XYZ file of C-alpha atoms in Angstrom:
756
model
C 0.000 0.000 0.000
C 1.452 3.363 -1.008
C 1.838 6.268 1.387
C -0.844 8.897 1.451
C -0.087 11.988 -0.618
C -1.414 15.484 0.063
C -2.493 17.934 -2.592
C -5.201 20.176 -4.027
C -8.190 18.910 -6.007
C -8.450 20.362 -9.495
C -11.797 19.569 -11.078
C -12.394 19.106 -14.786
C -15.418 19.775 -16.964
C -15.820 16.086 -17.861
C -16.451 15.068 -14.240
C -12.928 13.743 -13.744
C -10.357 15.583 -11.692
C -6.890 15.240 -10.297
C -4.966 15.924 -7.121
C -2.198 18.441 -7.746
C 0.542 17.030 -5.563
C 2.534 19.239 -3.203
C 5.766 17.388 -3.976
C 5.607 18.399 -7.636
C 5.518 14.779 -8.835
C 2.954 13.457 -11.323
C -0.625 14.425 -10.467
C -3.046 11.731 -9.267
C -6.163 11.366 -11.410
C -9.582 11.008 -9.799
C -12.466 9.271 -11.610
C -15.996 10.787 -11.476
C -17.108 8.581 -8.565
C -14.218 9.939 -6.452
C -15.038 13.516 -7.466
C -18.610 13.313 -6.146
C -17.557 13.776 -2.506
C -15.001 16.535 -3.085
C -14.965 19.996 -4.629
C -12.561 21.827 -6.881
C -9.840 23.480 -4.670
C -10.335 21.109 -1.688
C -7.134 20.061 0.108
C -7.083 16.269 0.373
C -5.012 13.216 1.169
C -5.129 10.637 -1.592
C -3.743 7.179 -2.211
C -2.742 5.750 -5.596
C -4.718 2.556 -6.178
C -4.048 1.716 -9.829
C -2.916 2.957 -13.235
C -5.663 4.094 -15.605
C -5.892 3.021 -19.254
C -3.500 5.798 -20.265
C -0.919 4.752 -17.686
C -1.618 7.660 -15.342
C -1.700 7.133 -11.554
C -5.332 6.918 -10.429
C -6.193 7.569 -6.816
C -8.759 7.492 -4.061
C -9.420 10.329 -1.627
C -8.871 9.082 1.930
C -9.264 12.372 3.805
C -10.422 15.950 3.167
C -7.755 18.012 4.939
C -9.164 21.492 4.309
C -12.243 22.829 2.593
C -11.556 26.501 1.860
C -14.328 29.049 2.305
C -15.069 29.530 -1.356
C -18.235 31.040 -2.749
C -19.630 29.380 -5.878
C -20.951 31.611 -8.649
C -23.621 30.347 -11.002
C -27.097 30.649 -12.539
C -30.184 30.028 -10.384
C -32.452 27.451 -12.043
C -35.804 25.889 -11.181
C -36.150 22.398 -12.634
C -38.760 19.791 -11.713
C -39.783 21.749 -8.619
C -36.198 21.896 -7.335
C -34.109 25.054 -6.952
C -30.459 24.686 -7.857
C -27.467 26.701 -8.960
C -25.416 25.522 -11.949
C -21.818 26.665 -11.249
C -20.386 29.020 -13.828
C -17.027 27.281 -13.311
C -17.642 23.809 -14.726
C -14.708 22.383 -12.748
C -17.050 22.115 -9.750
C -18.831 19.357 -11.651
C -22.032 19.326 -9.541
C -25.055 21.600 -9.262
C -25.718 23.058 -5.806
C -29.179 22.361 -4.341
C -30.876 25.413 -2.812
C -33.637 24.871 -0.189
C -36.857 26.721 -0.946
C -36.316 29.436 1.660
C -32.645 30.006 0.820
C -32.983 31.667 -2.575
C -33.366 35.166 -1.118
C -34.466 37.829 -3.628
C -32.911 35.965 -6.582
C -35.003 35.172 -9.655
C -34.705 32.291 -12.097
C -31.840 32.755 -14.526
C -30.004 35.358 -12.459
C -26.316 35.061 -11.603
C -25.870 34.501 -7.868
C -23.155 33.821 -5.313
C -23.787 30.704 -3.222
C -22.429 29.859 0.205
C -22.293 26.119 0.875
C -24.187 24.891 3.949
C -23.661 21.167 3.310
C -20.673 19.677 1.470
C -21.129 17.073 -1.247
C -21.142 13.382 -0.389
C -20.886 10.182 -2.404
C -24.680 9.939 -2.505
C -25.722 13.559 -2.116
C -25.200 16.868 -3.894
C -23.851 19.951 -2.123
C -26.453 22.251 -0.548
C -26.159 26.013 -0.206
C -27.907 29.339 0.165
C -27.870 32.416 -2.068
C -25.572 34.972 -0.457
C -25.511 37.640 -3.165
C -27.416 38.418 -6.363
C -25.155 39.760 -9.119
C -27.881 40.314 -11.739
C -28.728 39.119 -15.229
C -26.158 37.298 -17.338
C -26.308 40.014 -20.037
C -25.858 42.962 -17.655
C -22.886 45.154 -18.699
C -19.779 44.187 -16.739
C -21.275 40.921 -15.445
C -18.230 38.995 -16.664
C -16.026 41.119 -14.359
C -18.362 40.704 -11.368
C -18.143 36.939 -11.887
C -14.356 36.895 -12.325
C -13.487 38.892 -9.197
C -15.531 36.480 -7.074
C -14.482 33.368 -8.963
C -10.796 34.114 -8.413
C -11.188 35.721 -4.996
C -9.937 39.149 -6.119
C -10.524 41.694 -3.314
C -12.660 44.407 -4.899
C -13.973 46.448 -1.958
C -11.739 48.525 0.288
C -12.266 48.265 4.033
C -14.059 51.124 5.804
C -10.841 51.828 7.756
C -8.833 52.061 4.534
C -11.291 54.485 2.901
C -11.486 56.635 6.049
C -7.694 56.869 6.209
C -7.485 57.761 2.501
C -10.136 60.445 2.930
C -8.088 62.047 5.723
C -5.029 62.443 3.479
C -4.257 65.927 2.105
C -5.431 66.978 -1.356
C -1.986 68.219 -2.439
C 1.656 68.376 -1.412
C 2.069 70.542 1.694
C 5.181 72.582 2.589
C 5.961 70.218 5.482
C 5.949 67.251 3.086
C 8.938 68.717 1.191
C 11.277 68.560 4.178
C 14.408 66.518 3.481
C 13.660 66.286 -0.251
C 15.538 67.547 -3.307
C 13.555 70.234 -5.153
C 13.268 69.166 -8.800
C 10.287 71.346 -9.698
C 12.387 73.300 -12.213
C 13.570 70.138 -13.995
C 11.278 69.496 -16.995
C 10.284 65.946 -16.094
C 7.440 64.599 -18.247
C 5.170 61.535 -18.226
C 4.716 59.345 -21.314
C 1.798 56.878 -21.153
C -1.066 55.429 -23.150
C -4.065 57.521 -24.191
C -6.335 55.809 -21.667
C -3.941 55.952 -18.679
C -5.363 57.464 -15.483
C -2.537 56.924 -13.014
C 1.008 58.026 -13.785
C 3.740 56.155 -11.892
C 6.784 57.470 -13.700
C 8.280 60.634 -15.179
C 11.532 60.977 -17.144
C 14.106 63.571 -18.139
C 17.404 63.281 -20.030
C 20.229 65.661 -20.928
C 23.720 65.213 -22.407
C 26.452 64.896 -19.771
C 30.142 64.103 -19.430
C 30.541 60.523 -18.253
C 34.064 59.679 -17.148
C 36.253 60.987 -19.929
C 33.653 60.590 -22.626
C 30.201 61.724 -23.587
C 26.957 60.299 -22.307
C 23.703 61.288 -20.684
C 22.183 62.006 -17.326
C 18.893 60.119 -17.105
C 16.369 60.831 -14.354
C 13.557 58.389 -13.629
C 11.162 59.822 -11.041
C 8.662 57.398 -9.507
C 5.584 58.291 -7.436
C 6.489 58.126 -3.726
C 3.599 55.993 -2.500
C 5.537 55.081 0.658
C 5.276 58.710 1.813
C 1.510 58.301 2.217
C 1.028 54.560 2.811
C 2.514 53.818 6.200
C 3.692 50.327 7.086
C 0.912 48.302 8.719
C -1.771 50.980 8.189
C -5.289 50.130 6.997
C -4.347 51.238 3.451
C -1.205 49.081 3.600
C -3.178 46.029 4.767
C -5.643 46.349 1.872
C -2.814 46.965 -0.619
C -0.941 43.865 0.598
C -4.114 41.799 0.354
C -4.539 42.798 -3.306
C -0.783 42.838 -4.069
C -1.485 44.233 -7.546
C -4.022 46.210 -9.545
C -6.138 44.041 -11.840
C -6.824 45.282 -15.367
C -9.972 44.359 -17.276
C -11.347 45.879 -20.498
C -13.049 49.149 -19.416
C -12.380 48.626 -15.701
C -9.476 48.525 -13.261
C -9.580 47.164 -9.715
C -6.817 49.289 -8.184
C -4.392 48.289 -5.451
C -4.822 51.691 -3.776
C -7.907 53.883 -3.206
C -8.623 56.307 -6.043
C -7.580 59.354 -4.018
C -4.048 57.953 -4.033
C -3.876 56.073 -7.350
C -5.415 58.786 -9.531
C -4.784 61.762 -7.282
C -2.158 62.343 -4.622
C 0.348 59.729 -5.878
C -0.272 60.131 -9.602
C 2.314 62.327 -11.351
C -0.340 64.474 -12.981
C 0.770 67.380 -15.188
C 1.488 70.792 -13.703
C 1.105 69.874 -10.034
C 3.722 69.186 -7.377
C 4.178 65.553 -6.390
C 6.439 63.625 -4.030
C 8.705 61.140 -5.791
C 11.659 58.790 -5.433
C 14.328 59.414 -8.065
C 16.823 57.097 -9.711
C 19.428 59.517 -11.093
C 21.775 57.794 -13.568
C 24.825 58.587 -15.662
C 24.728 56.491 -18.840
C 27.871 56.139 -20.968
C 27.880 56.303 -24.767
C 27.954 52.493 -24.979
C 24.814 52.226 -22.808
C 26.645 51.123 -19.651
C 25.259 52.667 -16.430
C 28.367 54.440 -15.152
C 26.915 55.647 -11.825
C 23.571 56.127 -10.092
C 22.026 57.520 -6.940
C 18.628 57.437 -5.245
C 16.971 60.275 -3.358
C 13.510 61.493 -2.338
C 12.386 64.611 -4.198
C 9.477 66.857 -5.045
C 8.743 67.273 -8.761
C 6.447 69.133 -11.137
C 5.424 67.315 -14.314
C 5.936 69.740 -17.204
C 3.840 67.743 -19.684
C 1.679 64.640 -20.063
C 2.642 62.951 -23.336
C 1.098 59.911 -25.007
C 3.160 57.247 -26.765
C 1.507 58.112 -30.071
C 2.352 61.802 -29.696
C 6.012 61.192 -28.799
C 6.454 58.762 -31.703
C 5.000 61.374 -34.078
C 7.359 64.083 -32.737
C 10.433 61.847 -33.026
C 9.347 60.838 -36.513
C 9.040 64.467 -37.655
C 10.529 67.183 -35.428
C 9.047 69.835 -37.730
C 5.562 68.386 -37.828
C 2.363 69.744 -36.189
C 2.787 67.608 -33.018
C 6.323 68.955 -32.518
C 5.139 72.531 -33.099
C 2.700 72.220 -30.184
C 5.454 70.955 -27.859
C 8.483 72.837 -29.176
C 9.858 73.476 -25.649
C 10.129 69.731 -25.015
C 11.345 68.450 -28.407
C 15.044 68.639 -27.471
C 14.422 66.686 -24.246
C 12.577 63.978 -26.197
C 15.472 63.713 -28.668
C 17.853 63.249 -25.715
C 15.614 60.439 -24.421
C 15.713 58.814 -27.853
C 19.517 59.023 -27.877
C 19.991 57.423 -24.446
C 17.471 54.740 -25.443
C 19.554 53.813 -28.486
C 22.637 53.503 -26.267
C 20.784 51.341 -23.723
C 19.506 49.203 -26.590
C 23.092 48.546 -27.720
C 23.934 47.385 -24.216
C 20.881 45.115 -24.270
C 22.247 43.519 -27.432
C 25.695 43.052 -25.834
C 24.119 41.335 -22.817
C 22.251 39.009 -25.178
C 18.863 39.757 -23.621
C 15.951 37.891 -25.160
C 13.809 40.191 -27.298
C 11.130 38.396 -29.306
C 8.527 40.420 -31.145
C 5.086 39.162 -30.106
C 1.635 40.474 -30.955
C -0.376 41.728 -27.993
C -4.017 42.614 -28.505
C -6.379 45.210 -27.098
C -10.119 44.721 -26.726
C -12.155 47.789 -27.680
C -15.585 47.772 -25.990
C -18.688 49.892 -26.515
C -20.555 51.730 -23.719
C -22.478 48.560 -22.862
C -19.219 46.646 -22.318
C -19.489 44.511 -25.470
C -16.595 44.044 -27.854
C -16.565 46.361 -30.851
C -13.257 45.098 -32.198
C -9.994 43.478 -31.214
C -6.907 45.257 -32.470
C -3.162 44.584 -32.232
C -1.403 46.676 -29.596
C 1.464 48.253 -31.508
C 4.699 49.158 -29.715
C 6.288 52.249 -31.205
C 9.630 53.893 -30.390
C 8.115 55.815 -27.463
C 7.040 52.570 -25.755
C 10.577 51.234 -26.102
C 12.161 54.434 -24.768
C 10.125 54.242 -21.560
C 10.673 50.480 -21.276
C 14.478 50.838 -21.411
C 14.442 53.750 -18.928
C 12.374 51.684 -16.473
C 14.621 48.637 -16.913
C 17.658 50.776 -16.102
C 16.031 52.121 -12.916
C 14.980 48.619 -11.849
C 18.516 47.268 -12.323
C 19.952 50.113 -10.236
C 17.373 49.371 -7.511
C 18.407 45.709 -7.334
C 22.084 46.667 -7.204
C 21.423 49.288 -4.488
C 19.610 46.736 -2.290
C 22.374 44.146 -2.790
C 25.145 46.644 -2.053
C 23.207 47.939 0.961
C 23.210 44.408 2.422
C 19.506 44.651 3.131
C 16.936 41.918 2.416
C 14.278 42.738 -0.164
C 12.373 41.285 -3.093
C 14.115 40.539 -6.366
C 12.327 39.773 -9.610
C 13.857 36.420 -10.493
C 13.501 34.676 -13.845
C 15.399 31.429 -14.257
C 16.397 29.594 -17.411
C 14.606 26.502 -18.711
C 14.266 23.369 -16.577
C 16.207 20.239 -17.643
C 12.978 18.774 -19.064
C 12.221 21.884 -21.118
C 15.811 22.031 -22.355
C 15.562 18.481 -23.700
C 12.220 19.177 -25.406
C 13.612 22.363 -26.999
C 16.815 20.643 -28.182
C 14.813 17.832 -29.757
C 12.460 20.309 -31.418
C 15.270 22.452 -32.877
C 16.970 19.332 -34.249
C 13.727 18.010 -35.744
C 13.057 21.369 -37.418
C 16.524 21.482 -38.975
C 17.645 24.563 -37.046
C 21.436 24.619 -37.160
C 21.750 26.087 -33.660
C 20.872 24.631 -30.269
C 21.331 25.429 -26.574
C 24.047 24.268 -24.168
C 23.578 22.486 -20.842
C 23.840 25.833 -19.062
C 22.291 28.142 -21.657
C 22.672 31.905 -21.671
C 19.958 34.289 -22.927
C 22.171 35.168 -25.883
C 21.816 31.598 -27.194
C 18.034 32.039 -27.417
C 18.419 35.427 -29.069
C 20.906 33.999 -31.571
C 18.421 31.272 -32.555
C 15.660 33.878 -32.925
C 17.872 36.059 -35.127
C 19.042 33.137 -37.245
C 15.492 31.925 -37.941
C 13.590 35.203 -38.295
C 13.456 34.945 -42.110
C 12.199 31.353 -42.123
C 8.527 30.771 -42.975
C 8.163 28.838 -39.696
C 9.888 31.550 -37.605
C 6.730 32.201 -35.588
C 6.561 28.526 -34.645
C 10.233 28.475 -33.583
C 9.988 31.695 -31.561
C 6.865 30.418 -29.812
C 8.715 27.274 -28.765
C 11.649 29.348 -27.484
C 9.269 31.380 -25.332
C 7.440 28.306 -24.032
C 10.684 26.743 -22.854
C 11.202 29.509 -20.300
C 9.866 29.686 -16.748
C 7.648 32.291 -15.114
C 9.265 35.098 -13.150
C 8.633 35.300 -9.388
C 9.355 37.587 -6.430
C 11.870 36.216 -3.924
C 14.573 37.486 -1.512
C 17.033 35.006 -3.064
C 18.638 36.671 -6.053
C 19.529 34.354 -8.918
C 19.230 36.905 -11.710
C 16.818 37.536 -14.548
C 17.412 35.124 -17.431
C 15.260 36.767 -20.102
C 16.657 40.263 -19.558
C 20.200 38.935 -18.937
C 20.634 40.823 -15.667
C 22.592 39.521 -12.673
C 20.124 41.279 -10.383
C 16.732 42.796 -11.158
C 13.763 44.049 -9.168
C 10.597 46.134 -9.566
C 10.842 49.778 -8.490
C 8.877 51.693 -11.102
C 5.181 50.937 -10.392
C 4.361 51.313 -6.646
C 0.841 52.584 -7.446
C -0.126 49.231 -8.914
C 2.367 46.644 -7.541
C 3.013 45.949 -3.851
C 6.577 44.577 -4.400
C 7.565 47.988 -5.817
C 6.231 49.671 -2.672
C 8.361 47.324 -0.541
C 11.420 48.104 -2.688
C 10.863 51.848 -2.123
C 10.724 51.290 1.640
C 13.943 49.272 1.584
C 15.745 51.940 -0.491
C 14.606 54.620 1.958
C 15.824 52.489 4.882
C 19.277 52.103 3.282
C 19.433 55.849 2.567
C 18.494 56.563 6.188
C 20.953 53.946 7.491
C 18.094 52.112 9.200
C 16.543 48.686 8.684
C 13.091 48.113 7.254
C 10.977 45.566 9.106
C 8.146 43.889 7.247
C 4.813 44.676 8.911
C 2.728 42.106 10.759
C 0.240 42.011 7.915
C -2.635 39.525 7.808
C -1.365 36.292 6.264
C -2.939 32.896 5.729
C -0.705 31.566 8.523
C 0.197 27.973 7.747
C -1.226 28.481 4.273
C 2.066 30.200 3.358
C 3.864 26.851 3.507
C 1.112 25.282 1.422
C 1.228 28.184 -1.013
C 4.957 27.641 -1.417
C 4.360 23.971 -2.251
C 1.516 24.762 -4.633
C 3.596 27.396 -6.398
C 6.523 24.965 -6.583
C 4.330 22.483 -8.438
C 3.576 25.082 -11.121
C 6.727 27.228 -11.148
C 10.155 25.778 -10.404
C 11.614 27.500 -7.339
C 14.752 29.572 -7.942
C 18.057 27.754 -7.639
C 19.392 29.541 -4.590
C 22.988 30.610 -5.033
C 25.284 30.715 -1.976
C 23.862 33.476 0.152
C 25.936 36.609 0.420
C 26.124 38.739 3.540
C 23.179 40.688 2.129
C 20.693 38.162 3.547
C 19.851 38.792 7.189
C 18.607 36.414 9.922
C 16.591 33.350 8.953
C 13.338 34.594 10.473
C 13.598 37.825 8.510
C 14.436 36.029 5.276
C 11.487 33.676 5.747
C 9.180 36.674 6.214
C 10.458 38.172 2.936
C 10.072 34.815 1.226
C 6.448 34.637 2.402
C 5.828 38.165 1.075
C 7.355 37.166 -2.279
C 5.193 34.063 -2.521
C 2.093 36.076 -1.652
C 2.838 38.705 -4.323
C 3.744 36.061 -6.944
C 0.567 34.062 -6.285
C -1.643 37.162 -6.440
C 0.039 38.270 -9.657
C -1.004 34.896 -11.139
C -4.505 35.385 -9.724
C -4.827 38.774 -11.423
C -3.606 37.321 -14.751
C -6.077 34.422 -14.548
C -9.002 36.731 -13.745
C -8.092 39.065 -16.644
C -7.754 36.159 -19.086
C -11.083 34.719 -17.936
C -12.884 38.005 -18.647
C -11.221 38.368 -22.036
C -12.192 34.786 -22.948
C -15.806 35.455 -21.910
C -15.959 38.640 -23.984
C -14.419 36.916 -26.990
C -16.929 34.067 -26.756
C -19.821 36.509 -26.601
C -18.347 38.409 -29.527
C -17.923 35.272 -31.645
C -21.528 34.169 -31.061
C -22.434 36.970 -33.457
C -20.171 35.431 -36.101
C -21.395 31.829 -36.074
C -21.012 30.261 -39.510
C -18.616 32.888 -40.825
C -15.272 31.938 -42.346
C -11.848 33.373 -41.573
C -8.209 32.795 -42.350
C -5.943 32.005 -39.443
C -2.761 30.346 -38.237
C -2.250 27.352 -35.979
C -1.140 28.649 -32.568
C -0.794 25.243 -30.875
C -1.003 21.555 -31.750
C -2.166 18.952 -29.224
C -3.171 15.306 -29.087
C -6.849 16.300 -29.461
C -6.643 18.936 -32.202
C -5.202 22.275 -33.226
C -5.786 25.750 -31.835
C -6.190 28.412 -34.508
C -5.893 32.186 -34.072
C -7.948 34.196 -36.573
C -6.088 36.805 -38.629
C -8.731 39.506 -38.555
C -9.977 39.094 -34.985
C -7.058 37.708 -32.942
C -9.452 35.166 -31.399
C -8.340 31.597 -30.714
C -10.497 28.502 -31.116
C -10.149 24.741 -31.361
C -10.402 22.556 -34.434
C -10.997 19.157 -32.868
C -9.054 16.225 -34.285
C -12.339 14.692 -35.541
C -12.742 17.732 -37.836
C -9.351 17.311 -39.526
C -10.470 14.673 -42.008
C -11.188 10.999 -42.340
C -7.774 9.677 -41.411
C -5.712 9.000 -38.302
C -3.668 11.942 -37.050
C -0.698 11.369 -34.771
C 0.755 14.032 -32.458
C 4.507 14.480 -32.879
C 5.708 15.938 -29.570
C 9.202 16.608 -30.874
C 7.937 18.709 -33.791
C 4.840 19.927 -31.931
C 2.584 19.012 -34.844
C -0.266 16.734 -35.910
C 0.466 14.580 -38.942
C -1.946 12.506 -41.021
C -0.727 8.929 -41.441
C -2.264 8.434 -44.910
C -1.730 11.817 -46.595
C 1.199 13.082 -44.540
C -0.553 16.443 -44.119
C 0.902 18.403 -41.180
C -0.584 20.963 -38.824
C 2.068 22.775 -36.790
C 2.408 26.188 -35.136
C 2.322 28.764 -37.914
C 0.445 26.609 -40.458
C -2.096 28.712 -42.361
C -5.666 27.381 -42.469
C -9.173 28.550 -43.271
C -11.866 27.835 -40.689
C -15.546 28.339 -40.003
C -16.928 29.340 -36.590
C -19.044 26.303 -35.693
C -19.846 26.539 -31.976
C -19.435 28.865 -28.992
C -19.723 27.695 -25.375
C -19.952 30.817 -23.213
C -19.940 28.969 -19.885
C -16.947 26.856 -20.843
C -15.123 29.797 -22.502
C -14.680 27.654 -25.604
C -14.839 28.502 -29.307
C -14.913 25.687 -31.864
C -13.915 25.968 -35.505
C -14.191 23.491 -38.306
C -11.676 23.287 -41.101
C -12.825 24.601 -44.479
C -11.331 22.780 -47.423
C -10.977 24.135 -50.931
C -13.801 23.100 -53.220
C -16.342 22.683 -50.417
C -19.290 24.880 -51.381
C -21.460 26.994 -49.076
C -24.544 24.760 -49.278
C -22.715 21.565 -48.284
C -21.124 23.341 -45.330
C -24.493 24.627 -44.174
C -26.023 21.149 -44.517
C -23.156 19.653 -42.524
C -23.781 22.016 -39.647
C -27.532 21.309 -39.801
C -26.677 17.651 -39.342
C -27.860 16.487 -42.803
C -24.432 15.383 -43.991
C -21.611 13.506 -42.228
C -23.391 12.789 -38.957
C -20.413 10.891 -37.584
C -18.113 13.883 -37.045
C -21.001 16.005 -35.789
C -21.996 13.322 -33.292
C -18.415 12.985 -32.109
C -18.133 16.749 -31.660
C -21.419 16.876 -29.743
C -20.370 13.989 -27.504
C -17.046 15.631 -26.791
C -18.662 18.913 -25.778
C -21.140 17.085 -23.601
C -18.272 15.294 -21.860
C -16.188 18.450 -21.419
C -19.126 20.446 -20.060
C -20.040 17.716 -17.566
C -23.438 17.126 -19.205
C -25.633 18.740 -21.821
C -25.053 22.476 -21.905
C -27.586 25.179 -21.245
C -27.710 28.367 -23.271
C -27.050 31.670 -21.521
C -30.769 32.300 -21.276
C -31.640 29.013 -19.604
C -32.791 27.233 -22.709
C -33.304 30.010 -25.258
C -31.440 29.977 -28.532
C -30.015 32.341 -31.054
C -32.307 34.903 -32.622
C -34.180 33.679 -35.706
C -33.877 35.797 -38.855
C -37.066 37.576 -39.951
C -39.155 35.927 -42.632
C -38.677 37.073 -46.192
C -36.268 36.695 -49.087
C -32.808 35.599 -47.939
C -29.420 35.620 -49.598
C -27.344 32.445 -49.675
C -25.227 33.772 -46.802
C -28.324 34.674 -44.732
C -29.778 31.205 -45.304
C -26.491 29.654 -44.341
C -26.217 31.730 -41.120
C -29.789 30.858 -40.245
C -29.074 27.141 -40.634
C -25.975 27.399 -38.456
C -27.792 29.322 -35.711
C -30.658 26.834 -35.701
C -28.185 23.991 -35.333
C -26.406 25.821 -32.502
C -29.781 26.485 -30.828
C -30.655 22.817 -31.061
C -27.361 21.788 -29.443
C -27.416 24.416 -26.685
C -31.098 24.519 -25.839
C -31.537 21.049 -24.342
C -32.700 21.007 -20.727
C -31.116 18.925 -18.044
C -32.675 17.112 -15.165
C -31.103 17.914 -11.817
C -28.809 15.224 -10.527
C -29.797 13.866 -7.149
C -27.880 11.635 -4.793
């Protein structure tokens, strides 16, 4: 009999689940009968009892160690005289029964938050009561209301925090300037996006003598949040709890109350603000020759946008430059120091892949109007390099000051990922590879050598996927991607708690004191569990021999706990943002059912290919059953699907044409089907109506049923897509109508409540 293993239950939409083990070894799979008595996110002890058909360890839950207080969000339904809530997150796998008197003011079909009163059992469903009514599924912003609760994102400040923020002054007072350098006459400016509301950073650059040669003096002034947010105060407690601002389309959940984030701490134009300054001398070759930190008071002389600065640098005699003629010379100096810093980046061999980021443009009702690529112009890159320089100086200052703090650590690929990447590069005929102890320059060299190849996107994607996620930790082991020996975050204290901690440490070193982490609310023993959980997803840094910079063990452990907390909450914010974007994209694509688009394969898996549409930047799945009437085998080395009979290949970067065939809003899934040349519109419409190859359609339907944990409901509790008005129809209108009817038929089936 094997020892019992502890871990966290991760549910799956098909009713199966697995225990994510704390030791980082292979997860233990749980069949549906084992999942009936546990919930997604439960902490359990499990025992491996056999291997399943795929050779995976299958287990049995022997003890529920901890059942976290987790609200369940879902739709209130009334079926067969029984009230129940169908969880929005299908990983919970079971509907929650609601006693007649526990529905509160909620109405059928509304989105509600449920508090469990009875846990699930082998022969009984979970029971709960409605704790909060969020509203109708189509209410503007509902996807955000769901996400913040689903991921446990704190979204309401405490009364104590708001009262303390209200008591803060409206502007910088004379007493606040004591002990600060007066920089109000230095023409510092902010450069941000058009929609920015809080301004963390301001910059200024001028030519200067550096050593015996020429160079620049670069000032990066950062909002001094630590001047107003005192250690252990109510504002500090709320900020630590959030750890980061969370960004959604059309809405931000800030780390700090608005009075601070958009007011007193924001470096707004033409007002005095308190700041912390990183004052650097940069040599002609981009090397930072010297730096110093000091608290100051500044006056932003202009609020620029990236678009405006790029236009000025592109034409110094154009209309944009004419409006800002007093600042044009300063902007040219910034461009010059940027070019020097960029040279140094190249010498270091920092990884710099060009990737396409997208921006969702919403209308006033919160629905997607369009999805557009987020272009990075020269102004973006100027600010990025200035911030990187300030962050590097911050890490060096903390190390030299022999004071514990949080570093931003990014390690190279794990041994497993190195082997996969080596095999892939060899299989793809790339003449270069990576060594046993790779440097960032090796990755950059491969990217440069393959950038003209037709499959360059595929290769660059694999290079990126081989790397680990960055984390916050007091143990410095460098930043692999940026090729820095030490790196931290100093430049965004309005929206990131680690930056606020770095400011406090820098001030402590300047004042020859020692900063003590506050006794902030923590999950207690959960910190150890969090460390294990994080270790199972992100390899812990390889701790180098500790220098004298690391203080007593207790202190280091406290900093490690703070780093884990901030890293975990950074992941939480990313997951919540991605969930909202996926929901919006699904809702958007429901309006395009049946339409055809060109796209590229963004991933290949054992069960199909993911395709990203050219025009919309939306990703969907073409299931393996839709690829044709032959057997496709997944080649892990080449990361591609290959047909055994025809030899046709689908790999990252392969161009395809697809049709939007199905959208599952609850599951955040979009399905495409492959469109082949010579297949006419009528036959495609008939296929989707179910009058042609029933086999593939049946397989697709069965798969969706399995993944959703049963037959799916439409967003309106059984309603379908709108039917086109009667009258003459074009071929395209008839086709769309057929597709929508088929989708309605698949999504509109009811479901009997499951009872123990």
